[in-house]
Amino acid sequence: MLNIGCHISIAKGFFHAGKEARSIGANTFQFFTRNPRGGKAKALDPQDLGKLQQLMVEEDFARIFAHGSYTMNLASNKQETRDFAKNLLKEDLKRVEAITNCYYIFHPGSHVQQGVEQGIKYIIEALNETHDNNQSTPILLEGMSGKGTEIGGNLKELQQIIEGVEHPERLGICLDTCHLYSAGYDIVDRLEDVLEEIHQAVGMNRLKAIHLNDSKTPFHSNKDRHEVLGEGTIGWEAIERIIRHPKLRNLPFNLETPNDLSGYEREIKKLREAWL
Ligand code: FE
Ligand code: FE
Ligand code: ZN
């Protein structure tokens, strides 16, 4: 079965989010741990989480994904911003530990003119400092489009982070088709070459999830503008080749396309038909 889902709000609880996912044909979903711009996270309700867990077992759900705030910048040039980000990360990791079969995804951050090396150093420090042996939720670094001074537009940067931390066993990566294409990885005409680069950089076994998005901007534009599947520069045929590829087809895919729920439902249905 194709494991496919989309962004779902947890404002009405986790069980509600799970039911919403199921109602549009999804068997995974992604949620923000708190307001995407930061802010306070709601306390978790164990009973609510228990009901979600039961639903996930009954309905054959794949793992689900907590996504960190966009404002969390572990690589900032300001100590204050880095400390704030570290606290968010620490709190998030503690929270998601209560959710069964959940992975945590975050954007590596921006080095803000200090240079990639310094930024990566800070990210590694933060991951080391927030490590807790009692926690087991896998942490996925998301590959980025490389806009501005963003870290993670190059797979080698993700590799450096993974190889630099004290506990690499807990780290993996999540790749976003829009980001890859914008960053200059030609998943439309050279998918095999890109897969080889992933293999060389971090190893295919580190790739734990894919964000499935089309892109509004041209190849290698280093922009981050998601588009509805089939309506962007990547196109439907390339999307189909990606979800069907033997090395990718069993991964969980999540949509972050500009859609409402019914739009997601249509995309999911079309993807399930194409995957068979
Ligand atoms: Fe993301
Ligand atoms: Fe993404
Ligand atoms: Zn994006």
mmCIF file with all atom_site columns, C-alpha atoms in Angstrom, residues 136-249:
data_model
loop_
_atom_site.group_PDB
_atom_site.id
_atom_site.type_symbol
_atom_site.label_atom_id
_atom_site.label_alt_id
_atom_site.label_comp_id
_atom_site.label_asym_id
_atom_site.label_entity_id
_atom_site.label_seq_id
_atom_site.pdbx_PDB_ins_code
_atom_site.Cartn_x
_atom_site.Cartn_y
_atom_site.Cartn_z
_atom_site.occupancy
_atom_site.B_iso_or_equiv
_atom_site.pdbx_formal_charge
_atom_site.auth_seq_id
_atom_site.auth_comp_id
_atom_site.auth_asym_id
_atom_site.auth_atom_id
_atom_site.pdbx_PDB_model_num
ATOM 1   C CA . SER A 1 136 ? 14.004 7.264  21.032  1.00 0.00 ? 136 SER A CA 1
ATOM 2   C CA . THR A 1 137 ? 11.974 9.332  18.543  1.00 0.00 ? 137 THR A CA 1
ATOM 3   C CA . PRO A 1 138 ? 13.976 9.446  15.309  1.00 0.00 ? 138 PRO A CA 1
ATOM 4   C CA . ILE A 1 139 ? 15.009 12.952 14.225  1.00 0.00 ? 139 ILE A CA 1
ATOM 5   C CA . LEU A 1 140 ? 14.916 13.799 10.535  1.00 0.00 ? 140 LEU A CA 1
ATOM 6   C CA . LEU A 1 141 ? 16.797 16.713 8.996   1.00 0.00 ? 141 LEU A CA 1
ATOM 7   C CA . GLU A 1 142 ? 14.845 18.127 6.082   1.00 0.00 ? 142 GLU A CA 1
ATOM 8   C CA . GLY A 1 143 ? 16.636 18.855 2.816   1.00 0.00 ? 143 GLY A CA 1
ATOM 9   C CA . MET A 1 144 ? 16.053 22.485 1.823   1.00 0.00 ? 144 MET A CA 1
ATOM 10  C CA . SER A 1 145 ? 15.909 24.554 -1.372  1.00 0.00 ? 145 SER A CA 1
ATOM 11  C CA . GLY A 1 146 ? 19.037 26.499 -0.435  1.00 0.00 ? 146 GLY A CA 1
ATOM 12  C CA . LYS A 1 147 ? 17.401 29.917 -0.357  1.00 0.00 ? 147 LYS A CA 1
ATOM 13  C CA . GLY A 1 148 ? 19.377 32.708 1.289   1.00 0.00 ? 148 GLY A CA 1
ATOM 14  C CA . THR A 1 149 ? 21.828 31.313 3.823   1.00 0.00 ? 149 THR A CA 1
ATOM 15  C CA . GLU A 1 150 ? 19.757 28.199 4.451   1.00 0.00 ? 150 GLU A CA 1
ATOM 16  C CA . ILE A 1 151 ? 21.667 25.056 5.420   1.00 0.00 ? 151 ILE A CA 1
ATOM 17  C CA . GLY A 1 152 ? 20.603 21.718 3.950   1.00 0.00 ? 152 GLY A CA 1
ATOM 18  C CA . GLY A 1 153 ? 20.172 22.682 0.302   1.00 0.00 ? 153 GLY A CA 1
ATOM 19  C CA . ASN A 1 154 ? 23.129 20.437 -0.371  1.00 0.00 ? 154 ASN A CA 1
ATOM 20  C CA . LEU A 1 155 ? 22.971 16.778 0.643   1.00 0.00 ? 155 LEU A CA 1
ATOM 21  C CA . LYS A 1 156 ? 26.602 16.988 1.756   1.00 0.00 ? 156 LYS A CA 1
ATOM 22  C CA . GLU A 1 157 ? 25.568 19.458 4.449   1.00 0.00 ? 157 GLU A CA 1
ATOM 23  C CA . LEU A 1 158 ? 23.069 16.950 5.840   1.00 0.00 ? 158 LEU A CA 1
ATOM 24  C CA . GLN A 1 159 ? 25.854 14.362 5.672   1.00 0.00 ? 159 GLN A CA 1
ATOM 25  C CA . GLN A 1 160 ? 28.209 16.614 7.662   1.00 0.00 ? 160 GLN A CA 1
ATOM 26  C CA . ILE A 1 161 ? 25.615 17.094 10.393  1.00 0.00 ? 161 ILE A CA 1
ATOM 27  C CA . ILE A 1 162 ? 24.913 13.373 10.649  1.00 0.00 ? 162 ILE A CA 1
ATOM 28  C CA . GLU A 1 163 ? 28.593 12.485 10.685  1.00 0.00 ? 163 GLU A CA 1
ATOM 29  C CA . GLY A 1 164 ? 29.353 15.216 13.211  1.00 0.00 ? 164 GLY A CA 1
ATOM 30  C CA . VAL A 1 165 ? 26.949 14.323 16.011  1.00 0.00 ? 165 VAL A CA 1
ATOM 31  C CA . GLU A 1 166 ? 27.652 12.003 18.919  1.00 0.00 ? 166 GLU A CA 1
ATOM 32  C CA . HIS A 1 167 ? 24.508 9.944  18.278  1.00 0.00 ? 167 HIS A CA 1
ATOM 33  C CA . PRO A 1 168 ? 24.056 9.572  14.513  1.00 0.00 ? 168 PRO A CA 1
ATOM 34  C CA . GLU A 1 169 ? 21.959 6.449  15.064  1.00 0.00 ? 169 GLU A CA 1
ATOM 35  C CA . ARG A 1 170 ? 19.030 8.644  15.952  1.00 0.00 ? 170 ARG A CA 1
ATOM 36  C CA . LEU A 1 171 ? 19.246 10.816 12.822  1.00 0.00 ? 171 LEU A CA 1
ATOM 37  C CA . GLY A 1 172 ? 17.805 10.432 9.365   1.00 0.00 ? 172 GLY A CA 1
ATOM 38  C CA . ILE A 1 173 ? 16.672 12.700 6.578   1.00 0.00 ? 173 ILE A CA 1
ATOM 39  C CA . CYS A 1 174 ? 13.416 13.786 4.977   1.00 0.00 ? 174 CYS A CA 1
ATOM 40  C CA . LEU A 1 175 ? 13.586 14.971 1.380   1.00 0.00 ? 175 LEU A CA 1
ATOM 41  C CA . ASP A 1 176 ? 11.096 17.361 -0.162  1.00 0.00 ? 176 ASP A CA 1
ATOM 42  C CA . THR A 1 177 ? 10.641 17.064 -3.935  1.00 0.00 ? 177 THR A CA 1
ATOM 43  C CA . CYS A 1 178 ? 10.051 20.825 -4.327  1.00 0.00 ? 178 CYS A CA 1
ATOM 44  C CA . HIS A 1 179 ? 13.172 21.624 -2.300  1.00 0.00 ? 179 HIS A CA 1
ATOM 45  C CA . LEU A 1 180 ? 15.329 19.062 -4.127  1.00 0.00 ? 180 LEU A CA 1
ATOM 46  C CA . TYR A 1 181 ? 14.367 20.399 -7.535  1.00 0.00 ? 181 TYR A CA 1
ATOM 47  C CA . SER A 1 182 ? 14.852 24.017 -6.469  1.00 0.00 ? 182 SER A CA 1
ATOM 48  C CA . ALA A 1 183 ? 18.198 23.153 -4.889  1.00 0.00 ? 183 ALA A CA 1
ATOM 49  C CA . GLY A 1 184 ? 19.466 21.789 -8.207  1.00 0.00 ? 184 GLY A CA 1
ATOM 50  C CA . TYR A 1 185 ? 18.819 18.052 -7.890  1.00 0.00 ? 185 TYR A CA 1
ATOM 51  C CA . ASP A 1 186 ? 17.179 17.080 -11.154 1.00 0.00 ? 186 ASP A CA 1
ATOM 52  C CA . ILE A 1 187 ? 14.566 14.590 -10.029 1.00 0.00 ? 187 ILE A CA 1
ATOM 53  C CA . VAL A 1 188 ? 12.681 15.130 -13.300 1.00 0.00 ? 188 VAL A CA 1
ATOM 54  C CA . ASP A 1 189 ? 15.289 14.057 -15.861 1.00 0.00 ? 189 ASP A CA 1
ATOM 55  C CA . ARG A 1 190 ? 17.990 12.432 -13.711 1.00 0.00 ? 190 ARG A CA 1
ATOM 56  C CA . LEU A 1 191 ? 16.236 10.674 -10.854 1.00 0.00 ? 191 LEU A CA 1
ATOM 57  C CA . GLU A 1 192 ? 18.729 7.769  -10.819 1.00 0.00 ? 192 GLU A CA 1
ATOM 58  C CA . ASP A 1 193 ? 21.662 10.165 -10.495 1.00 0.00 ? 193 ASP A CA 1
ATOM 59  C CA . VAL A 1 194 ? 19.975 11.968 -7.601  1.00 0.00 ? 194 VAL A CA 1
ATOM 60  C CA . LEU A 1 195 ? 19.300 8.666  -5.832  1.00 0.00 ? 195 LEU A CA 1
ATOM 61  C CA . GLU A 1 196 ? 22.976 7.799  -6.268  1.00 0.00 ? 196 GLU A CA 1
ATOM 62  C CA . GLU A 1 197 ? 23.935 11.138 -4.708  1.00 0.00 ? 197 GLU A CA 1
ATOM 63  C CA . ILE A 1 198 ? 21.662 10.439 -1.747  1.00 0.00 ? 198 ILE A CA 1
ATOM 64  C CA . HIS A 1 199 ? 23.266 7.033  -1.404  1.00 0.00 ? 199 HIS A CA 1
ATOM 65  C CA . GLN A 1 200 ? 26.768 8.525  -1.526  1.00 0.00 ? 200 GLN A CA 1
ATOM 66  C CA . ALA A 1 201 ? 25.986 11.320 0.934   1.00 0.00 ? 201 ALA A CA 1
ATOM 67  C CA . VAL A 1 202 ? 23.975 9.690  3.694   1.00 0.00 ? 202 VAL A CA 1
ATOM 68  C CA . GLY A 1 203 ? 22.985 6.226  2.457   1.00 0.00 ? 203 GLY A CA 1
ATOM 69  C CA . MET A 1 204 ? 19.480 5.312  1.298   1.00 0.00 ? 204 MET A CA 1
ATOM 70  C CA . ASN A 1 205 ? 18.694 3.787  4.687   1.00 0.00 ? 205 ASN A CA 1
ATOM 71  C CA . ARG A 1 206 ? 18.836 7.291  6.243   1.00 0.00 ? 206 ARG A CA 1
ATOM 72  C CA . LEU A 1 207 ? 16.007 8.474  3.993   1.00 0.00 ? 207 LEU A CA 1
ATOM 73  C CA . LYS A 1 208 ? 12.887 7.983  6.117   1.00 0.00 ? 208 LYS A CA 1
ATOM 74  C CA . ALA A 1 209 ? 10.276 10.241 4.554   1.00 0.00 ? 209 ALA A CA 1
ATOM 75  C CA . ILE A 1 210 ? 9.422  12.296 1.505   1.00 0.00 ? 210 ILE A CA 1
ATOM 76  C CA . HIS A 1 211 ? 7.488  15.533 1.217   1.00 0.00 ? 211 HIS A CA 1
ATOM 77  C CA . LEU A 1 212 ? 5.675  15.346 -2.081  1.00 0.00 ? 212 LEU A CA 1
ATOM 78  C CA . ASN A 1 213 ? 5.207  18.753 -3.662  1.00 0.00 ? 213 ASN A CA 1
ATOM 79  C CA . ASP A 1 214 ? 5.352  20.273 -7.101  1.00 0.00 ? 214 ASP A CA 1
ATOM 80  C CA . SER A 1 215 ? 7.242  23.548 -7.469  1.00 0.00 ? 215 SER A CA 1
ATOM 81  C CA . LYS A 1 216 ? 6.152  26.974 -8.688  1.00 0.00 ? 216 LYS A CA 1
ATOM 82  C CA . THR A 1 217 ? 9.702  27.957 -9.633  1.00 0.00 ? 217 THR A CA 1
ATOM 83  C CA . PRO A 1 218 ? 12.225 26.723 -12.244 1.00 0.00 ? 218 PRO A CA 1
ATOM 84  C CA . PHE A 1 219 ? 14.891 24.073 -11.722 1.00 0.00 ? 219 PHE A CA 1
ATOM 85  C CA . HIS A 1 220 ? 17.756 25.254 -9.483  1.00 0.00 ? 220 HIS A CA 1
ATOM 86  C CA . SER A 1 221 ? 16.030 28.529 -8.623  1.00 0.00 ? 221 SER A CA 1
ATOM 87  C CA . ASN A 1 222 ? 16.799 28.099 -4.904  1.00 0.00 ? 222 ASN A CA 1
ATOM 88  C CA . LYS A 1 223 ? 13.265 29.236 -4.118  1.00 0.00 ? 223 LYS A CA 1
ATOM 89  C CA . ASP A 1 224 ? 10.782 27.464 -1.868  1.00 0.00 ? 224 ASP A CA 1
ATOM 90  C CA . ARG A 1 225 ? 7.348  27.756 -3.448  1.00 0.00 ? 225 ARG A CA 1
ATOM 91  C CA . HIS A 1 226 ? 5.216  24.618 -3.295  1.00 0.00 ? 226 HIS A CA 1
ATOM 92  C CA . GLU A 1 227 ? 2.686  23.917 -6.026  1.00 0.00 ? 227 GLU A CA 1
ATOM 93  C CA . VAL A 1 228 ? -0.217 21.511 -6.457  1.00 0.00 ? 228 VAL A CA 1
ATOM 94  C CA . LEU A 1 229 ? 0.947  18.188 -7.985  1.00 0.00 ? 229 LEU A CA 1
ATOM 95  C CA . GLY A 1 230 ? 1.071  18.281 -11.778 1.00 0.00 ? 230 GLY A CA 1
ATOM 96  C CA . GLU A 1 231 ? 0.697  22.035 -12.009 1.00 0.00 ? 231 GLU A CA 1
ATOM 97  C CA . GLY A 1 232 ? 4.295  23.040 -11.412 1.00 0.00 ? 232 GLY A CA 1
ATOM 98  C CA . THR A 1 233 ? 7.737  22.725 -12.955 1.00 0.00 ? 233 THR A CA 1
ATOM 99  C CA . ILE A 1 234 ? 8.194  19.122 -11.744 1.00 0.00 ? 234 ILE A CA 1
ATOM 100 C CA . GLY A 1 235 ? 5.034  17.813 -13.363 1.00 0.00 ? 235 GLY A CA 1
ATOM 101 C CA . TRP A 1 236 ? 2.833  14.802 -12.813 1.00 0.00 ? 236 TRP A CA 1
ATOM 102 C CA . GLU A 1 237 ? 4.909  12.252 -14.734 1.00 0.00 ? 237 GLU A CA 1
ATOM 103 C CA . ALA A 1 238 ? 8.000  12.879 -12.622 1.00 0.00 ? 238 ALA A CA 1
ATOM 104 C CA . ILE A 1 239 ? 5.909  12.702 -9.440  1.00 0.00 ? 239 ILE A CA 1
ATOM 105 C CA . GLU A 1 240 ? 4.563  9.349  -10.607 1.00 0.00 ? 240 GLU A CA 1
ATOM 106 C CA . ARG A 1 241 ? 8.075  8.017  -11.303 1.00 0.00 ? 241 ARG A CA 1
ATOM 107 C CA . ILE A 1 242 ? 9.130  9.092  -7.811  1.00 0.00 ? 242 ILE A CA 1
ATOM 108 C CA . ILE A 1 243 ? 6.328  7.386  -5.904  1.00 0.00 ? 243 ILE A CA 1
ATOM 109 C CA . ARG A 1 244 ? 6.695  4.220  -7.989  1.00 0.00 ? 244 ARG A CA 1
ATOM 110 C CA . HIS A 1 245 ? 10.468 3.973  -7.814  1.00 0.00 ? 245 HIS A CA 1
ATOM 111 C CA . PRO A 1 246 ? 11.578 0.690  -6.159  1.00 0.00 ? 246 PRO A CA 1
ATOM 112 C CA . LYS A 1 247 ? 13.906 2.553  -3.785  1.00 0.00 ? 247 LYS A CA 1
ATOM 113 C CA . LEU A 1 248 ? 11.236 5.035  -2.736  1.00 0.00 ? 248 LEU A CA 1
ATOM 114 C CA . ARG A 1 249 ? 7.831  3.415  -3.108  1.00 0.00 ? 249 ARG A CA 1
#
